[in-house]
Amino acid sequence: MKDGEGFNLKLEKGRGGLTVHLSGPLTVDVRRAAWEDFPASDGQGQSLLVNLSGLSALDLNGSAQLLSAGAKSGQAGFKVEYGQAPQDLTAIFELAREALERAAAEPPAPVGFFEELGRKIKETQKDLVVLITFAGELMAELLRGFRRPSQIRWNSVLSVAEIAGVNAAPIVSLVSFLVGLIIAFQSAMALSQFGMTIYVADMVGIAVIRELGPLIAAIVLAGRSGSAFSAELGAMKAAEEVDAITTMGLSPVRELALPRVLASILTTPLITMIACFAGVFGGGLVLTAMDFSLLIYWQRAINFVSPATFYICVGKSFLFGLVVAAIGCQRGLAAGDGPGAVGQATTSGVVSNIVAIAVLDSLLAVLFYVWNI
Amino acid sequence: MSGTFDGQAPPVEVRDLTVAYGEAPPILEKINFRIRAGEIFGILGGSGSGKSSVLRNVIGLVRPRAGRVFIFGQDLWADDGGHLNDCRRCFGVMYQAGALFGSMNLLENVSMPMREFTDMSAEAIETAARLKLSLVGLSGYEYYMPARISGGMQKRAAIARALALDPGLIFLDEPSAGLDPITSAGLDQLIKTLAKNLGLAFGVVTHELGSVMNIVDRAILLDKEIKGIVAEGDPRELARRSEPPYVAAFFNRQSLEKAKGEGPAEGGSKRRPGRIE
Ligand SMILES: Nc1ncnc2c1ncn2[C@@H]1O[C@H](COP(=O)(O)OP(=O)(O)O)[C@@H](O)[C@H]1O
Ligand SMILES: [Mg+2]
């Protein structure tokens, strides 16, 4: 019975109209080619009798194939009539026919351009409100936490700090080290032509500590921890855990977002320090390879960095830590339901984070220039 | 009916199956049962007795620690599972939570297996999918996404999908779990209709007594204490027995202590398997 063998369709033309004789097993295995002779055009009101008495087996898919072919003939102008099926197959065929008569849903109409546009605008508007509400709530919770630190759940803060912060140190160091190395190498190529190779130290020092260290740490954290926050909270939202927290009279922001944001604020500056160190060290390696003493390089690099630059580095890393965790958590808590929601929340969290970091960094650069620091 | 290898072999035959996870001690040891053509077979037991685990072994998701599983006479793990996929195509499964594909609407969910495994024309596939959705009472919902319909509807849609390739055998994991009595009774009715009119065999995992009494022709009752089948037979008949205590307790919704005869202190008689047949 495999591969639809044995099923046969024979077309007979009589005076009153056409008759189709079906025989053999009409099952899921029947191939579409078997239906080629089934009349499907130019009906002109002729009658088409389908003789089922030769069938030896019938299942739902077989019935569906027959009924679908019959419907096509009906549209082509035939008056289709089904004959009696063998005793033991009648029940299935009737079941299938009745079921199909009840099935009648039309596909939903496609959404027009303006409707789509309007919906998007409305959604963005709602998103914005949610975002601002979240920011306000988070700030309130942070202030509360500062006033009464004993009420913060330090256990969760510490465990998040370990997973999201400490465990990120190796990858941040590696990326930063390589970036320091590349900058030093490229600038050394240019500066050595003027015999000013040692100025590479000044350059790497300022570039890494003022800009790249915080930036690299923030971007790696956005990809690593921010996305994890979105996914975790998104999954909790999907599993109604967030609703459970709300109905207990607790605040999801305080219970879920606050520990993560605090952990991120506390660990990001440390991670940034590690990034700066690794970056400067990477630069140093290039200069040692060019026969400079590592000690001299180190002194120049550190000396050139003013206290203000250092504070900028630390300040930025606080800010980035806050933003990365806050956006990550917000996207998670704002996740929709449905199976794709967690994935969407995660993607949206990472994208928003990277955009936010880039914009924030540029704004700060402009501000510091204006303030002359 | 197509999808079966031949008409003679029973849909399911399980021989000396030992169910275990990893290196842990087995959950069930050397169990034997058989699902006959056209019958609704119940795999019963309390929570954690290993019902879902048995199912996972029988449908080839987990390789049994020991013993053999035959589906329509084909040994699932012969050739080291080489033709496992052929065997899988001749049964359908409804998972505990439905497991519909969330990114497809119901019509696409039901059409997918047909598109993959048959040579039917696109119109025939659509007709077949509509037909099956209508059969489970979901006509009008063809273009809904799974997330937008209720749990009971998701389960019915999952049955429609299990029917996609016209298998001779369908497994259901906890069909009535989480459903209200009316929806649950509707689902029972549907299973009964399908078994009667299509001659399908059903393997139903459940601990819902109401639906067991309603639809199940024959059942096995699993017990984690003796790590095996504690009773086997027609559930309506099993319900009339008073021995062993576990069987009586299960079918009469009693606590085990009560079934053993009032008071937990009364001599710790070890449960013994009892069989009808
Ligand atoms: N993936 C797994 N790994 C290890 N143990 C499992 C796994 N799934 C279930 N178990 C154990 O097997 C036993 C039976 O579980 P299960 O088959 O889900 O029971 P039931 O479906 O009857 O409620 C339980 O004790 C459970 O802890
Ligand atoms: Mg289970």
XYZ file of C-alpha atoms and ligand atoms in Angstrom:
678
model
C 0.000 0.000 0.000
C 3.040 2.268 0.035
C 3.522 5.118 -2.404
C -0.115 5.143 -3.432
C 0.173 2.028 -5.563
C -3.060 0.435 -6.597
C -5.198 3.551 -6.622
C -6.885 4.012 -9.956
C -9.023 6.722 -11.534
C -11.019 6.053 -14.688
C -13.050 8.640 -16.555
C -16.130 7.520 -18.463
C -18.249 9.704 -20.746
C -21.918 8.824 -20.853
C -24.979 10.510 -22.342
C -26.084 12.275 -19.192
C -22.607 13.405 -18.197
C -19.307 12.127 -16.879
C -18.576 9.361 -14.436
C -15.313 8.959 -12.536
C -14.620 5.470 -11.232
C -12.252 5.304 -8.296
C -10.752 2.026 -7.196
C -8.077 0.757 -4.859
C -6.855 2.441 -1.691
C -7.484 6.196 -1.562
C -5.144 7.261 1.198
C -2.516 9.770 2.194
C -0.023 7.974 -0.053
C -1.869 8.735 -3.303
C 0.222 11.062 -5.444
C -1.078 14.260 -6.960
C -0.412 12.930 -10.477
C -3.175 10.372 -9.945
C -5.759 13.168 -10.121
C -4.740 14.506 -13.536
C -7.725 12.947 -15.302
C -10.254 14.292 -12.848
C -12.369 16.732 -14.920
C -11.615 20.279 -13.848
C -12.631 22.561 -16.702
C -15.537 23.312 -19.013
C -18.313 21.834 -16.930
C -21.221 23.739 -18.472
C -23.664 22.250 -16.071
C -22.874 18.637 -16.921
C -23.304 16.145 -14.145
C -20.229 14.436 -12.755
C -20.790 11.263 -10.818
C -17.984 9.971 -8.642
C -18.274 6.232 -8.221
C -16.674 5.170 -4.943
C -17.777 1.562 -4.888
C -14.375 0.243 -6.001
C -12.437 1.770 -3.126
C -10.632 -0.671 -0.870
C -9.417 1.822 1.721
C -10.096 5.431 2.575
C -8.664 7.830 5.112
C -9.059 11.509 5.906
C -6.330 12.669 3.561
C -7.726 10.511 0.775
C -11.157 12.011 1.353
C -9.638 15.493 1.394
C -7.957 14.880 -1.954
C -11.209 13.711 -3.482
C -13.252 16.539 -1.987
C -10.701 19.105 -3.074
C -10.740 17.763 -6.638
C -14.543 17.697 -6.511
C -14.698 21.309 -5.327
C -12.491 22.364 -8.236
C -14.800 20.606 -10.697
C -17.745 22.282 -9.030
C -16.153 25.659 -9.648
C -15.583 24.687 -13.267
C -19.321 24.222 -13.710
C -19.847 20.515 -13.055
C -22.674 19.245 -10.924
C -20.645 16.907 -8.727
C -22.287 13.979 -7.019
C -20.650 11.352 -4.863
C -21.839 7.770 -5.084
C -22.058 5.251 -2.299
C -18.772 4.151 -0.747
C -18.336 0.556 0.385
C -20.023 -0.195 3.685
C -16.979 0.036 5.945
C -15.744 3.294 4.385
C -18.973 5.298 4.451
C -18.444 6.523 8.002
C -15.066 8.060 7.241
C -16.227 9.710 4.050
C -19.316 11.163 5.691
C -17.233 12.368 8.653
C -14.850 14.097 6.261
C -17.627 15.621 4.176
C -19.532 16.979 7.126
C -16.378 18.370 8.681
C -15.449 20.126 5.474
C -18.903 21.635 5.083
C -18.483 23.260 8.475
C -15.040 24.666 7.625
C -15.355 28.121 6.158
C -12.896 30.673 7.497
C -11.571 33.263 5.103
C -7.970 34.382 5.384
C -7.693 37.698 7.226
C -7.569 40.788 5.009
C -4.078 42.210 4.553
C -3.355 45.325 6.580
C -3.079 48.534 4.548
C -0.082 50.862 4.607
C -1.696 53.686 6.558
C -3.254 51.351 9.072
C 0.144 49.767 9.610
C 1.793 53.177 9.934
C -0.813 54.349 12.414
C -0.430 51.225 14.463
C 3.354 51.623 14.549
C 3.085 55.224 15.716
C 0.595 54.291 18.397
C 2.861 51.460 19.533
C 5.924 53.684 19.670
C 3.963 56.196 21.696
C 2.926 53.493 24.155
C 6.483 52.170 24.334
C 7.738 55.622 25.166
C 5.269 56.033 28.000
C 6.229 52.625 29.378
C 9.900 53.507 29.117
C 9.525 56.805 30.941
C 7.404 55.189 33.638
C 10.036 52.526 34.100
C 12.846 55.097 34.312
C 10.934 57.039 36.944
C 10.127 53.956 38.959
C 13.706 52.761 38.813
C 15.028 56.141 39.977
C 12.578 56.150 42.869
C 13.647 52.654 43.857
C 17.328 53.553 43.608
C 16.832 56.580 45.858
C 14.874 54.477 48.316
C 17.692 51.965 48.257
C 20.250 54.663 49.061
C 18.212 55.857 51.973
C 17.575 52.387 53.375
C 20.318 50.096 52.082
C 19.269 47.349 54.467
C 16.093 46.795 52.467
C 17.953 45.884 49.315
C 18.292 42.174 48.687
C 22.071 42.060 48.649
C 22.131 38.328 48.055
C 20.624 38.691 44.617
C 22.780 41.734 43.939
C 25.890 39.704 44.701
C 24.880 36.710 42.619
C 24.024 38.930 39.652
C 27.296 40.799 40.173
C 29.177 37.552 39.933
C 27.421 36.274 36.831
C 27.052 39.541 34.970
C 30.171 41.310 36.229
C 32.985 39.112 37.395
C 32.460 36.465 34.749
C 32.656 39.148 32.066
C 36.199 40.140 33.084
C 38.096 37.694 30.826
C 36.311 38.648 27.631
C 36.459 42.369 28.379
C 40.195 42.100 29.064
C 40.798 40.187 25.877
C 38.895 42.618 23.650
C 40.435 45.629 25.295
C 43.935 44.172 25.187
C 43.617 43.545 21.461
C 42.228 47.011 20.783
C 45.097 48.603 22.743
C 47.513 46.508 20.762
C 46.035 47.540 17.440
C 45.922 51.251 18.268
C 49.511 51.205 19.488
C 50.672 49.334 16.436
C 48.905 51.565 13.928
C 49.960 54.814 15.564
C 53.507 53.594 16.036
C 53.730 53.060 12.285
C 52.933 56.715 11.691
C 54.764 58.270 14.625
C 57.974 56.314 14.115
C 58.509 58.184 10.842
C 59.032 61.346 12.907
C 61.010 59.609 15.608
C 58.180 60.148 18.054
C 57.322 56.537 18.747
C 57.248 57.069 22.490
C 54.241 59.379 22.106
C 52.277 56.233 21.362
C 52.143 55.854 25.128
C 50.352 59.200 25.555
C 47.947 58.321 22.819
C 47.067 54.856 23.995
C 46.745 56.088 27.574
C 44.285 58.823 26.763
C 42.351 56.896 24.111
C 41.897 53.784 26.176
C 41.190 55.364 29.520
C 39.037 58.235 28.375
C 37.109 56.569 25.571
C 37.726 52.975 24.666
C 37.909 51.319 28.066
C 34.439 52.431 29.174
C 33.051 51.890 25.693
C 34.379 48.355 25.296
C 33.256 47.375 28.768
C 29.806 48.812 28.117
C 29.361 47.119 24.751
C 30.527 43.744 25.998
C 28.244 44.077 29.017
C 25.348 45.043 26.768
C 25.871 41.947 24.685
C 26.516 39.683 27.619
C 24.559 40.876 30.626
C 22.023 43.271 29.162
C 20.794 40.585 26.793
C 20.724 38.041 29.623
C 18.587 40.411 31.703
C 16.134 40.868 28.833
C 15.902 37.147 28.257
C 15.518 36.274 31.942
C 12.860 38.849 32.654
C 11.159 38.165 29.328
C 10.923 34.469 30.194
C 9.609 35.343 33.650
C 7.018 37.576 32.049
C 5.976 34.792 29.689
C 5.704 32.344 32.596
C 3.490 34.839 34.471
C 6.105 35.130 37.226
C 6.062 38.887 36.816
C 2.296 38.881 37.242
C 2.707 36.759 40.361
C 5.066 39.347 41.824
C 2.656 42.164 40.986
C -0.343 40.453 42.523
C 1.589 39.784 45.724
C 1.699 43.536 46.039
C 5.396 43.671 45.220
C 6.977 45.796 42.549
C 8.671 43.962 39.665
C 11.025 46.912 39.301
C 12.149 46.627 42.907
C 12.292 42.827 42.999
C 13.742 42.104 39.581
C 15.242 45.204 38.023
C 16.807 46.853 41.066
C 19.218 44.041 42.035
C 20.375 43.743 38.446
C 20.837 47.469 37.978
C 22.683 47.798 41.302
C 24.942 44.881 40.493
C 25.689 46.403 37.134
C 26.399 49.858 38.587
C 28.761 48.341 41.132
C 30.668 46.032 38.803
C 30.883 48.062 35.594
C 33.481 50.528 36.968
C 35.631 47.616 38.087
C 35.293 45.891 34.754
C 36.141 49.195 33.092
C 39.291 49.503 35.184
C 40.306 46.038 34.075
C 39.573 47.012 30.478
C 41.723 50.139 30.763
C 44.575 48.224 32.299
C 44.430 45.525 29.641
C 44.256 48.084 26.837
C 47.233 50.069 28.070
C 49.129 46.846 28.610
C 48.351 45.753 25.048
C 49.829 49.014 23.770
C 52.867 48.488 25.957
C 53.527 45.133 24.394
C 53.858 46.753 20.969
C 56.340 49.298 22.248
C 58.409 46.656 24.046
C 58.613 44.829 20.762
C 60.046 48.097 19.353
C 62.749 48.111 22.023
C 61.269 50.603 24.452
C 61.238 49.856 28.115
C 57.857 48.865 29.418
C 58.469 50.930 32.525
C 58.998 54.156 30.585
C 55.958 53.458 28.475
C 53.878 52.817 31.535
C 55.013 56.008 33.251
C 54.257 58.157 30.230
C 50.897 56.550 29.684
C 49.819 56.999 33.279
C 51.331 60.468 33.699
C 49.577 61.768 30.660
C 46.234 60.779 32.123
C 45.041 63.594 34.333
C 42.892 62.948 37.394
C 40.003 64.534 35.478
C 40.334 61.920 32.741
C 40.317 59.203 35.327
C 37.164 60.576 36.944
C 35.552 60.830 33.545
C 36.366 57.183 32.967
C 34.832 56.135 36.264
C 31.833 58.414 35.890
C 31.102 57.150 32.417
C 31.334 53.559 33.530
C 28.791 54.176 36.296
C 26.453 55.707 33.780
C 26.929 52.959 31.216
C 26.420 50.319 33.881
C 23.145 51.938 34.868
C 21.920 52.351 31.303
C 22.863 48.868 30.114
C 21.135 47.125 32.997
C 18.116 49.433 32.997
C 17.441 49.024 29.286
C 18.046 45.283 29.470
C 15.565 44.911 32.317
C 13.014 47.254 30.787
C 12.962 45.325 27.520
C 12.503 42.093 29.434
C 9.641 43.416 31.539
C 7.989 44.934 28.470
C 8.147 41.655 26.542
C 4.894 40.608 24.944
C 3.514 37.136 25.272
C 3.752 34.400 22.709
C 6.666 32.205 21.850
C 8.774 34.717 19.926
C 8.528 37.362 22.619
C 11.629 36.433 24.607
C 13.765 36.437 21.490
C 12.352 39.764 20.381
C 12.891 41.287 23.819
C 16.507 40.146 23.825
C 17.261 41.474 20.365
C 15.543 44.729 21.132
C 17.474 45.010 24.407
C 20.867 44.594 22.764
C 20.090 46.918 19.874
C 18.686 49.655 22.115
C 21.657 49.302 24.416
C 24.273 49.668 21.727
C 22.498 52.672 20.232
C 22.094 54.201 23.693
C 25.769 53.708 24.534
C 26.944 55.248 21.270
C 24.620 58.245 21.565
C 25.429 58.780 25.233
C 29.161 58.587 24.612
C 28.986 61.160 21.806
C 26.856 63.490 23.915
C 29.338 63.248 26.776
C 32.243 63.923 24.429
C 30.544 67.120 23.268
C 29.685 68.141 26.839
C 33.233 67.596 28.089
C 34.551 69.632 25.173
C 32.193 72.487 25.957
C 33.046 72.329 29.654
C 36.660 72.142 28.698
C 37.628 69.074 30.686
C -5.601 2.368 6.760
C -2.352 3.761 5.477
C 0.568 4.757 7.616
C 0.578 1.346 9.202
C 3.087 -1.242 8.151
C 0.610 -4.062 7.938
C -2.755 -4.817 9.336
C -1.773 -7.697 11.605
C 0.746 -6.422 14.129
C -0.636 -4.561 17.166
C -0.094 -0.797 17.110
C 2.121 -0.956 20.180
C 3.890 -3.775 21.884
C 6.205 -3.157 24.808
C 8.406 -5.980 26.068
C 10.350 -5.899 29.334
C 10.776 -2.154 29.126
C 12.972 -0.606 31.805
C 12.585 3.137 32.118
C 15.463 5.124 33.581
C 17.171 8.475 33.218
C 20.950 8.610 32.960
C 22.698 6.605 35.623
C 19.861 6.956 38.121
C 18.093 3.844 39.382
C 15.227 2.850 37.092
C 11.797 4.395 37.534
C 10.000 1.359 36.119
C 11.367 -2.124 35.569
C 10.464 -4.755 32.993
C 6.997 -3.610 32.139
C 4.961 -5.285 29.407
C 1.838 -4.102 27.665
C 0.193 -4.042 24.301
C -2.147 -1.580 22.620
C -4.587 -3.269 20.250
C -5.950 -1.850 17.020
C -8.879 0.498 17.503
C -8.754 0.606 21.287
C -8.306 3.507 23.644
C -5.581 2.433 25.988
C -4.919 4.254 29.232
C -1.521 4.630 30.887
C -2.541 5.610 34.394
C -0.723 6.421 37.567
C -0.186 9.079 40.176
C 1.956 12.139 39.596
C 5.572 11.135 39.245
C 4.787 7.465 38.653
C 6.511 7.627 35.289
C 3.622 7.929 32.827
C 5.255 10.603 30.725
C 8.546 8.738 30.927
C 6.945 5.569 29.551
C 5.456 7.627 26.756
C 8.820 9.194 25.942
C 10.290 5.699 25.648
C 7.441 4.375 23.547
C 7.516 7.224 21.029
C 11.271 6.953 20.654
C 12.307 10.256 22.225
C 14.357 8.420 24.828
C 16.152 5.151 24.289
C 15.009 2.559 26.813
C 17.576 1.330 29.343
C 16.424 -2.182 28.449
C 13.596 -3.919 26.654
C 11.986 -3.402 23.288
C 9.226 -1.303 21.804
C 7.382 -2.375 18.674
C 5.193 0.024 16.736
C 3.037 -1.829 14.218
C 5.467 -4.705 14.500
C 8.556 -2.608 13.813
C 11.226 -2.615 16.478
C 11.873 1.083 17.145
C 15.521 0.616 17.993
C 16.446 -2.112 15.521
C 19.474 -1.025 13.450
C 20.365 1.315 16.309
C 17.350 3.466 15.537
C 18.167 3.578 11.838
C 14.548 3.649 10.720
C 13.214 5.433 13.768
C 11.850 8.210 11.577
C 9.866 5.773 9.428
C 8.308 4.354 12.573
C 7.571 7.824 13.879
C 5.580 8.730 10.805
C 2.967 6.116 11.583
C 1.868 7.616 14.863
C 0.851 11.076 15.976
C 1.536 12.648 19.360
C -0.266 15.335 21.283
C 2.136 16.731 23.864
C 1.059 17.812 27.305
C 1.050 21.512 26.445
C 0.039 21.147 22.798
C 3.448 22.069 21.403
C 2.001 23.858 18.398
C 4.525 25.859 16.425
C 4.054 29.379 17.676
C 5.160 31.079 14.501
C 2.546 29.388 12.310
C -1.203 29.716 12.269
C -3.327 26.641 12.911
C -3.791 25.822 9.240
C -0.030 25.895 8.679
C 0.574 23.862 11.815
C -1.660 21.085 10.533
C -0.440 21.342 6.919
C 3.231 21.152 7.725
C 3.608 17.375 8.098
C 1.578 16.837 4.925
C 3.746 19.258 3.008
C 6.852 17.473 4.207
C 5.815 13.871 3.802
C 3.118 13.498 1.156
C 2.769 14.184 -2.527
C -0.637 15.805 -2.205
C -1.374 18.989 -4.156
C -1.411 22.307 -2.318
C -5.220 22.560 -2.566
C -5.677 19.029 -1.299
C -3.390 19.759 1.633
C -5.318 22.887 2.505
C -8.604 21.004 2.221
C -7.254 18.238 4.415
C -6.003 20.687 7.021
C -9.340 22.538 7.132
C -11.146 19.244 7.342
C -9.099 18.113 10.326
C -9.415 21.407 12.144
C -13.143 21.278 11.595
C -13.203 17.702 12.826
C -11.752 18.799 16.165
C -14.220 21.672 16.324
C -11.918 24.481 15.281
C -13.432 25.612 12.012
C -13.298 29.377 11.893
C -9.952 29.458 13.692
C -7.796 28.390 10.746
C -5.860 31.631 10.615
C -5.412 32.140 14.344
C -1.954 31.962 15.878
C -1.629 29.389 18.687
C -0.933 32.076 21.296
C -4.331 33.617 20.601
C -6.489 30.584 21.394
C -7.280 28.961 24.712
C -5.564 25.917 26.204
C -8.384 23.551 25.282
C -8.366 24.796 21.710
C -4.620 24.389 21.545
C -4.974 20.784 22.603
C -7.621 20.160 19.980
C -5.441 21.800 17.348
C -2.614 19.550 18.483
C -4.871 16.536 17.897
C -5.623 17.849 14.418
C -1.910 18.057 13.799
C -1.387 14.559 15.177
C -3.976 13.417 12.607
C -2.096 15.100 9.765
C -0.645 11.986 8.186
C -3.611 9.741 8.984
C -1.722 7.581 11.449
C -3.288 4.441 12.845
C -2.129 5.363 16.325
C -2.184 8.522 18.371
C -0.591 9.229 21.757
C -2.016 11.837 24.067
C -0.177 13.141 27.116
C -2.620 14.394 29.745
C -5.351 15.484 27.320
C -7.601 16.841 30.059
C -4.979 18.463 32.273
C -5.793 22.091 32.884
C -9.162 21.993 31.142
C -12.589 22.707 32.551
C -14.987 19.736 32.825
C -17.023 20.743 29.789
C -14.049 21.280 27.505
C -12.505 18.125 28.849
C -15.655 16.125 28.166
C -15.735 17.562 24.647
C -12.198 16.371 24.101
C -13.113 12.913 25.408
C -16.028 12.796 23.007
C -13.731 13.751 20.148
C -11.271 10.985 21.002
C -14.098 8.478 21.160
C -15.493 9.584 17.811
C -12.109 9.361 16.151
C -11.461 5.912 17.577
C -14.843 4.659 16.449
C -15.076 6.222 13.007
C -11.456 6.093 11.935
C -10.495 2.919 13.730
C -7.621 4.731 15.420
C -5.806 3.289 18.406
C -5.108 5.762 21.199
C -2.505 5.640 23.928
C -3.709 8.075 26.566
C -1.560 9.148 29.496
C -3.747 10.533 32.242
C -4.712 10.542 35.878
C -8.093 12.122 35.282
C -10.535 9.504 36.557
C -13.574 11.003 34.899
C -12.144 10.766 31.440
C -10.650 7.343 32.140
C -14.060 5.915 32.994
C -15.553 7.679 30.023
C -13.318 6.648 27.187
C -10.615 4.182 28.144
C -11.198 0.579 27.019
C -8.242 -0.942 28.795
C -5.589 0.486 31.048
C -2.451 -0.166 33.001
C -1.872 1.451 36.373
C 1.733 2.339 37.194
C 3.055 2.459 40.723
C 6.411 3.948 41.635
C 6.749 1.844 44.775
C 6.861 -1.482 43.001
C 8.358 0.151 39.921
C 5.922 -1.475 37.585
C 2.369 -2.165 36.562
C 0.166 -2.705 39.586
C -3.011 -3.503 37.691
C -4.163 -3.994 34.147
C -7.603 -4.302 32.599
C -10.899 -2.527 32.027
C -10.865 0.499 34.339
C -14.546 0.089 35.246
C -13.734 -3.373 36.486
C -10.542 -2.312 38.241
C -12.537 0.297 40.105
C -14.611 -2.397 41.777
C -11.613 -4.125 43.281
C -10.480 -3.544 46.831
C -7.074 -5.199 46.478
C -4.322 -4.185 46.173
C -4.848 -1.031 48.258
C -3.120 1.222 45.769
C -5.554 0.266 43.009
C -8.528 0.765 45.257
C -7.198 4.108 46.438
C -6.528 5.311 42.924
C -9.908 4.447 41.508
C -11.905 5.571 44.518
C -9.998 8.798 45.114
C -9.087 7.724 48.609
C -5.926 8.303 50.511
C -3.769 5.227 50.570
C -4.127 4.914 54.328
C -7.869 4.702 54.059
C -7.722 2.112 51.316
C -5.436 -0.030 53.430
C -8.158 -0.082 56.046
C -8.194 2.967 58.349
C -5.100 4.078 60.149
C -1.606 4.096 58.695
C -0.183 1.950 61.492
C -1.864 -1.256 60.425
C 0.896 -3.705 59.319
C 2.868 -2.336 56.379
C 1.638 -4.852 53.833
C 3.716 -4.613 50.703
C 1.633 -3.888 47.645
C 1.436 -6.699 45.204
C 0.610 -6.433 41.568
C -2.820 -7.737 40.703
C -4.127 -8.351 37.238
C -7.413 -8.869 35.566
C -7.417 -11.004 32.422
N 14.374 14.298 32.317
C 14.383 13.645 33.492
N 15.546 13.329 34.095
C 15.581 12.667 35.269
N 14.483 12.274 35.932
C 13.287 12.539 35.390
C 13.167 13.239 34.148
N 11.853 13.354 33.844
C 11.192 12.766 34.857
N 12.042 12.280 35.787
C 11.667 11.553 37.018
O 10.906 10.443 36.639
C 9.836 10.252 37.515
C 8.545 10.123 36.711
O 8.283 11.333 36.053
P 7.140 11.479 34.978
O 7.323 10.413 33.960
O 7.139 12.882 34.482
O 5.859 11.198 35.837
P 4.317 11.431 35.490
O 4.205 11.851 34.070
O 3.689 10.114 35.785
O 3.836 12.478 36.435
C 9.824 11.402 38.487
O 10.327 10.927 39.715
C 10.774 12.400 37.895
O 11.511 13.024 38.893
Mg 3.487 13.766 33.025
